[in-house]
Amino acid sequence: MPDEAFSIDGVERAFIAHASVLIIDDDPDIHALITAMLHPLRPSIETALDGATGIAAARACLPDVILLDQDMPGATGIEVLGLLRADPELAAVPVVIITGSDSRSVLAACFAAGAADYIRKPFIGVELRARVSSVIERQRMLAQLGRAARIDKLTGLPNRALLQERLQSAIHRTEREPDYGFGVMFIDFDRFKMINDSLGHDVGDLLLAEIATRLRNNLRANDSFALDAAGTTVARLGGDEFVVILDSVRTPEQAKAAAERMLAVLERPYTLKSHSIRSSASIGITHSSGGYSSADDMLRDADIAMYEAKGRGKACVVQFSTGMREAVRQRMDTETDLRDALGTDQLFLVYQPIISLEDRHLESVEVLVRWRHPHRGMISPADFIPIAEETRLIIPLGDFILRQACHQFVKWQTCDPDHAPGYISVNLSRVQLADPAIVTRTLEILRETGVDPRQLQLEVTESQLMQQRELASTLLAAFKAEGIRIAMDDFGTGYSSLSCLQEYPFDVLKIDRALTENVGRDGGYSALLHAVVTLSENLGLHVVAEGIETLEQLVLLQALGCPAGQGYFLAKPMEAAVVETWWAGLPLRSVEAA
Ligand code: C2E
Ligand code: MG
Ligand code: MG
């Protein structure tokens, strides 16, 4: 129950529990007086008779407040305050100056030196208690605010700011204690964005909270090292990125083992609002034995290793090595250069003929992008398309490719309709196929360039479809409804699931070079190809064999009944002008059709 001591000007002060107060005053009588006056607050009290002893006592007991006499022999209160503020451990401890002076300039100097408050002698108990309580309360509120600003609201885990502090103090500890070691684990959940987009943010939030719980529980309970590892921290950086500081882990191998256990925990199914969700995580780890001096460097390396884990097909743990830094730098350079290259003639298109194996007429051309880098020369799309995908540059790049190809197609149709291909075949990246706006934009480009949707074929691979079944299926159906043809590209490299052929509205099956290559090498492959061709015919699919490199392959494919082909033996990818001279030797399509 509050006694009269807590009430001043009618304002009730909350009880200041367990406060510790340090009195620095050269007069022991003042120590006794203040102790008696503060008694109703039941604080723990330490005392010192001069500045130097006071600072030492403050370091030892880290008080909630220091009551500091201004008028001491030797250093004055304001001078001692200056020393306290300069000490990183004590700088935040609030100080109340006790002074006999009522000079405004002395009071101003107290505040200028960083005092939280002052009290003038002679003072009475009520006033002293009110000032001390209010300073402590303010300090506790500030601390609470500071904590709130360093905690992630959704999961209750430390956020980036707090993580960085803890990481930095772990690094300092390695400098002081040679035997101490720790690991850092950078975790990115593999399909979070997709789950968030398809099931909604509510489910996404629940998933993040569940991931946080699993990380916290499993580090505490299951990891033997964690039992005596008080500094183990699980933090959320934002999005689906989590970081764990594995405290007291002496070797990188131990850190890796812990990360692998964590991966298994995260891969268990999640049940959220009656949805059953399965996913995995990509984990990058780094260890203090790398000789780090900055928390940022250590986080960056763990992030690089995580990135590498994604690149290795996700759902795995990768230990950081310095070679990865160079690879990332190169990727970043490529990304910057690619951004600059967009819209310039560094990026251009080549066209590879797709030819009827029955009568050799030009059915179509596959549009393939090329990058002539000003310093590095030609860069293969196999190298830069994945980077364009990661950075989503593939979206503007894809639009550019389609627009250019459509313009070229219209030109060919106008100048030489007899030789020109009947339609163009454009590759669609997995990122484009996860973009709900892709259909509208594609139709806009077709309208703008005057190409009939039936004169466009889009090539997608099976693995693309596996990654985002529902959205891909909706988008392909929308393309199909507009009359756009859909081809399954690289058949034979993925699961080669025949059910996939029925599930999606394909018009064309493109047999991958890896299968074509083996035709004629042994009876098994030829029989397989024959089966694929026959099955496709039954399903109403047109078949194109890719990567025909020899006459022998061509003849065998014809014998197997494969209706169309593409490959270096027939024609390499060529720039538009070269295609026009190349097709002069082909039979006319109008004649063929007749
Ligand atoms: P893809 O769609 O399967 O394209 C066929 C690739 O095989 C092309 O390589 C082509 O030059 C190559 N090729 C054609 N015939 C033969 C042959 O007889 N032998 C051999 N060894 N190779 C042959 P490229 O142009 O390097 O493209 C590689 C991949 O990059 C493409 O595979 C496609 O996935 C991607 N890509 C290329 N251009 C684009 C584009 O404009 N947009 C998108 N999204 N992806 C593209
Ligand atoms: Mg293709
Ligand atoms: Mg292909």
PDB file of N, CA and C in Angstrom, residues 196-245:
ATOM      1  N   ASN A 196       2.850 -17.997 -48.454  1.00  0.00           N
ATOM      2  CA  ASN A 196       2.258 -16.725 -48.064  1.00  0.00           C
ATOM      3  C   ASN A 196       1.308 -16.218 -49.149  1.00  0.00           C
ATOM      4  N   ASP A 197       1.750 -16.311 -50.401  1.00  0.00           N
ATOM      5  CA  ASP A 197       0.925 -15.815 -51.504  1.00  0.00           C
ATOM      6  C   ASP A 197      -0.307 -16.673 -51.714  1.00  0.00           C
ATOM      7  N   SER A 198      -0.129 -17.998 -51.585  1.00  0.00           N
ATOM      8  CA  SER A 198      -1.262 -18.843 -51.948  1.00  0.00           C
ATOM      9  C   SER A 198      -2.222 -19.059 -50.775  1.00  0.00           C
ATOM     10  N   LEU A 199      -1.726 -19.131 -49.538  1.00  0.00           N
ATOM     11  CA  LEU A 199      -2.629 -19.416 -48.412  1.00  0.00           C
ATOM     12  C   LEU A 199      -2.972 -18.165 -47.602  1.00  0.00           C
ATOM     13  N   GLY A 200      -2.340 -17.067 -47.918  1.00  0.00           N
ATOM     14  CA  GLY A 200      -2.676 -15.820 -47.228  1.00  0.00           C
ATOM     15  C   GLY A 200      -1.697 -15.489 -46.113  1.00  0.00           C
ATOM     16  N   HIS A 201      -1.702 -14.205 -45.756  1.00  0.00           N
ATOM     17  CA  HIS A 201      -0.722 -13.721 -44.781  1.00  0.00           C
ATOM     18  C   HIS A 201      -0.968 -14.278 -43.380  1.00  0.00           C
ATOM     19  N   ASP A 202      -2.244 -14.575 -43.055  1.00  0.00           N
ATOM     20  CA  ASP A 202      -2.533 -15.138 -41.736  1.00  0.00           C
ATOM     21  C   ASP A 202      -1.771 -16.441 -41.547  1.00  0.00           C
ATOM     22  N   VAL A 203      -1.892 -17.294 -42.554  1.00  0.00           N
ATOM     23  CA  VAL A 203      -1.209 -18.589 -42.479  1.00  0.00           C
ATOM     24  C   VAL A 203       0.303 -18.365 -42.500  1.00  0.00           C
ATOM     25  N   GLY A 204       0.747 -17.417 -43.321  1.00  0.00           N
ATOM     26  CA  GLY A 204       2.175 -17.084 -43.382  1.00  0.00           C
ATOM     27  C   GLY A 204       2.701 -16.684 -42.013  1.00  0.00           C
ATOM     28  N   ASP A 205       1.929 -15.842 -41.306  1.00  0.00           N
ATOM     29  CA  ASP A 205       2.354 -15.396 -39.971  1.00  0.00           C
ATOM     30  C   ASP A 205       2.407 -16.566 -38.992  1.00  0.00           C
ATOM     31  N   LEU A 206       1.386 -17.423 -39.074  1.00  0.00           N
ATOM     32  CA  LEU A 206       1.371 -18.601 -38.186  1.00  0.00           C
ATOM     33  C   LEU A 206       2.585 -19.483 -38.448  1.00  0.00           C
ATOM     34  N   LEU A 207       2.910 -19.604 -39.731  1.00  0.00           N
ATOM     35  CA  LEU A 207       4.050 -20.440 -40.094  1.00  0.00           C
ATOM     36  C   LEU A 207       5.338 -19.870 -39.493  1.00  0.00           C
ATOM     37  N   LEU A 208       5.503 -18.548 -39.596  1.00  0.00           N
ATOM     38  CA  LEU A 208       6.719 -17.927 -39.049  1.00  0.00           C
ATOM     39  C   LEU A 208       6.797 -18.135 -37.533  1.00  0.00           C
ATOM     40  N   ALA A 209       5.638 -18.009 -36.869  1.00  0.00           N
ATOM     41  CA  ALA A 209       5.629 -18.197 -35.416  1.00  0.00           C
ATOM     42  C   ALA A 209       5.996 -19.638 -35.081  1.00  0.00           C
ATOM     43  N   GLU A 210       5.497 -20.566 -35.889  1.00  0.00           N
ATOM     44  CA  GLU A 210       5.789 -21.989 -35.637  1.00  0.00           C
ATOM     45  C   GLU A 210       7.272 -22.293 -35.888  1.00  0.00           C
ATOM     46  N   ILE A 211       7.820 -21.691 -36.924  1.00  0.00           N
ATOM     47  CA  ILE A 211       9.257 -21.886 -37.193  1.00  0.00           C
ATOM     48  C   ILE A 211      10.058 -21.375 -35.991  1.00  0.00           C
ATOM     49  N   ALA A 212       9.663 -20.194 -35.493  1.00  0.00           N
ATOM     50  CA  ALA A 212      10.367 -19.596 -34.347  1.00  0.00           C
ATOM     51  C   ALA A 212      10.314 -20.538 -33.147  1.00  0.00           C
ATOM     52  N   THR A 213       9.132 -21.099 -32.890  1.00  0.00           N
ATOM     53  CA  THR A 213       8.983 -22.003 -31.749  1.00  0.00           C
ATOM     54  C   THR A 213       9.867 -23.231 -31.918  1.00  0.00           C
ATOM     55  N   ARG A 214       9.857 -23.790 -33.120  1.00  0.00           N
ATOM     56  CA  ARG A 214      10.680 -24.989 -33.323  1.00  0.00           C
ATOM     57  C   ARG A 214      12.156 -24.683 -33.106  1.00  0.00           C
ATOM     58  N   LEU A 215      12.584 -23.554 -33.633  1.00  0.00           N
ATOM     59  CA  LEU A 215      14.003 -23.204 -33.480  1.00  0.00           C
ATOM     60  C   LEU A 215      14.352 -23.063 -32.005  1.00  0.00           C
ATOM     61  N   ARG A 216      13.495 -22.322 -31.297  1.00  0.00           N
ATOM     62  CA  ARG A 216      13.761 -22.058 -29.886  1.00  0.00           C
ATOM     63  C   ARG A 216      13.764 -23.357 -29.077  1.00  0.00           C
ATOM     64  N   ASN A 217      12.694 -24.142 -29.234  1.00  0.00           N
ATOM     65  CA  ASN A 217      12.578 -25.361 -28.435  1.00  0.00           C
ATOM     66  C   ASN A 217      13.690 -26.342 -28.714  1.00  0.00           C
ATOM     67  N   ASN A 218      13.995 -26.503 -29.976  1.00  0.00           N
ATOM     68  CA  ASN A 218      14.947 -27.542 -30.299  1.00  0.00           C
ATOM     69  C   ASN A 218      16.367 -27.173 -29.956  1.00  0.00           C
ATOM     70  N   LEU A 219      16.652 -25.894 -29.966  1.00  0.00           N
ATOM     71  CA  LEU A 219      18.004 -25.515 -29.555  1.00  0.00           C
ATOM     72  C   LEU A 219      18.158 -25.705 -28.068  1.00  0.00           C
ATOM     73  N   ARG A 220      17.081 -25.448 -27.332  1.00  0.00           N
ATOM     74  CA  ARG A 220      17.201 -25.584 -25.879  1.00  0.00           C
ATOM     75  C   ARG A 220      17.233 -27.037 -25.460  1.00  0.00           C
ATOM     76  N   ALA A 221      16.263 -27.807 -25.999  1.00  0.00           N
ATOM     77  CA  ALA A 221      16.081 -29.136 -25.437  1.00  0.00           C
ATOM     78  C   ALA A 221      17.020 -30.179 -26.041  1.00  0.00           C
ATOM     79  N   ASN A 222      17.210 -30.126 -27.348  1.00  0.00           N
ATOM     80  CA  ASN A 222      17.829 -31.276 -27.985  1.00  0.00           C
ATOM     81  C   ASN A 222      19.330 -31.177 -28.196  1.00  0.00           C
ATOM     82  N   ASP A 223      19.833 -29.964 -28.228  1.00  0.00           N
ATOM     83  CA  ASP A 223      21.246 -29.860 -28.535  1.00  0.00           C
ATOM     84  C   ASP A 223      22.053 -29.869 -27.258  1.00  0.00           C
ATOM     85  N   SER A 224      22.883 -30.882 -27.148  1.00  0.00           N
ATOM     86  CA  SER A 224      23.609 -31.032 -25.899  1.00  0.00           C
ATOM     87  C   SER A 224      24.447 -29.791 -25.613  1.00  0.00           C
ATOM     88  N   PHE A 225      25.003 -29.192 -26.668  1.00  0.00           N
ATOM     89  CA  PHE A 225      25.860 -28.037 -26.423  1.00  0.00           C
ATOM     90  C   PHE A 225      25.072 -26.874 -25.850  1.00  0.00           C
ATOM     91  N   ALA A 226      23.740 -26.855 -26.178  1.00  0.00           N
ATOM     92  CA  ALA A 226      22.956 -25.691 -25.780  1.00  0.00           C
ATOM     93  C   ALA A 226      22.699 -25.656 -24.279  1.00  0.00           C
ATOM     94  N   LEU A 227      22.864 -26.824 -23.645  1.00  0.00           N
ATOM     95  CA  LEU A 227      22.568 -26.869 -22.224  1.00  0.00           C
ATOM     96  C   LEU A 227      23.447 -25.909 -21.425  1.00  0.00           C
ATOM     97  N   ASP A 228      24.715 -25.820 -21.852  1.00  0.00           N
ATOM     98  CA  ASP A 228      25.562 -24.881 -21.119  1.00  0.00           C
ATOM     99  C   ASP A 228      25.907 -23.676 -21.997  1.00  0.00           C
ATOM    100  N   ALA A 229      25.056 -23.437 -22.985  1.00  0.00           N
ATOM    101  CA  ALA A 229      25.332 -22.342 -23.903  1.00  0.00           C
ATOM    102  C   ALA A 229      24.317 -21.238 -23.693  1.00  0.00           C
ATOM    103  N   ALA A 230      24.553 -20.450 -22.670  1.00  0.00           N
ATOM    104  CA  ALA A 230      23.587 -19.421 -22.313  1.00  0.00           C
ATOM    105  C   ALA A 230      23.460 -18.367 -23.401  1.00  0.00           C
ATOM    106  N   GLY A 231      24.492 -18.211 -24.221  1.00  0.00           N
ATOM    107  CA  GLY A 231      24.474 -17.147 -25.225  1.00  0.00           C
ATOM    108  C   GLY A 231      23.813 -17.544 -26.524  1.00  0.00           C
ATOM    109  N   THR A 232      23.214 -18.756 -26.603  1.00  0.00           N
ATOM    110  CA  THR A 232      22.555 -19.144 -27.838  1.00  0.00           C
ATOM    111  C   THR A 232      21.368 -18.223 -28.094  1.00  0.00           C
ATOM    112  N   THR A 233      21.359 -17.626 -29.283  1.00  0.00           N
ATOM    113  CA  THR A 233      20.322 -16.654 -29.611  1.00  0.00           C
ATOM    114  C   THR A 233      19.635 -17.081 -30.893  1.00  0.00           C
ATOM    115  N   VAL A 234      18.314 -17.041 -30.891  1.00  0.00           N
ATOM    116  CA  VAL A 234      17.568 -17.238 -32.133  1.00  0.00           C
ATOM    117  C   VAL A 234      16.960 -15.894 -32.472  1.00  0.00           C
ATOM    118  N   ALA A 235      17.226 -15.394 -33.665  1.00  0.00           N
ATOM    119  CA  ALA A 235      16.714 -14.073 -34.031  1.00  0.00           C
ATOM    120  C   ALA A 235      16.012 -14.153 -35.379  1.00  0.00           C
ATOM    121  N   ARG A 236      15.092 -13.219 -35.595  1.00  0.00           N
ATOM    122  CA  ARG A 236      14.459 -13.139 -36.917  1.00  0.00           C
ATOM    123  C   ARG A 236      14.916 -11.849 -37.576  1.00  0.00           C
ATOM    124  N   LEU A 237      15.450 -11.988 -38.787  1.00  0.00           N
ATOM    125  CA  LEU A 237      15.956 -10.805 -39.472  1.00  0.00           C
ATOM    126  C   LEU A 237      14.854 -10.076 -40.213  1.00  0.00           C
ATOM    127  N   GLY A 238      13.769 -10.792 -40.480  1.00  0.00           N
ATOM    128  CA  GLY A 238      12.702 -10.212 -41.297  1.00  0.00           C
ATOM    129  C   GLY A 238      12.323 -11.259 -42.323  1.00  0.00           C
ATOM    130  N   GLY A 239      11.136 -11.148 -42.904  1.00  0.00           N
ATOM    131  CA  GLY A 239      10.673 -12.139 -43.879  1.00  0.00           C
ATOM    132  C   GLY A 239      10.792 -13.524 -43.281  1.00  0.00           C
ATOM    133  N   ASP A 240      11.342 -14.438 -44.062  1.00  0.00           N
ATOM    134  CA  ASP A 240      11.480 -15.810 -43.572  1.00  0.00           C
ATOM    135  C   ASP A 240      12.938 -16.108 -43.251  1.00  0.00           C
ATOM    136  N   GLU A 241      13.682 -15.071 -42.879  1.00  0.00           N
ATOM    137  CA  GLU A 241      15.094 -15.272 -42.560  1.00  0.00           C
ATOM    138  C   GLU A 241      15.324 -15.263 -41.049  1.00  0.00           C
ATOM    139  N   PHE A 242      15.940 -16.336 -40.576  1.00  0.00           N
ATOM    140  CA  PHE A 242      16.246 -16.460 -39.151  1.00  0.00           C
ATOM    141  C   PHE A 242      17.754 -16.676 -38.994  1.00  0.00           C
ATOM    142  N   VAL A 243      18.273 -16.207 -37.863  1.00  0.00           N
ATOM    143  CA  VAL A 243      19.690 -16.445 -37.592  1.00  0.00           C
ATOM    144  C   VAL A 243      19.830 -17.016 -36.183  1.00  0.00           C
ATOM    145  N   VAL A 244      20.684 -18.020 -36.075  1.00  0.00           N
ATOM    146  CA  VAL A 244      20.939 -18.595 -34.756  1.00  0.00           C
ATOM    147  C   VAL A 244      22.417 -18.423 -34.431  1.00  0.00           C
ATOM    148  N   ILE A 245      22.698 -17.917 -33.231  1.00  0.00           N
ATOM    149  CA  ILE A 245      24.086 -17.920 -32.758  1.00  0.00           C
ATOM    150  C   ILE A 245      24.227 -19.181 -31.920  1.00  0.00           C
TER     151      ILE A 245
END
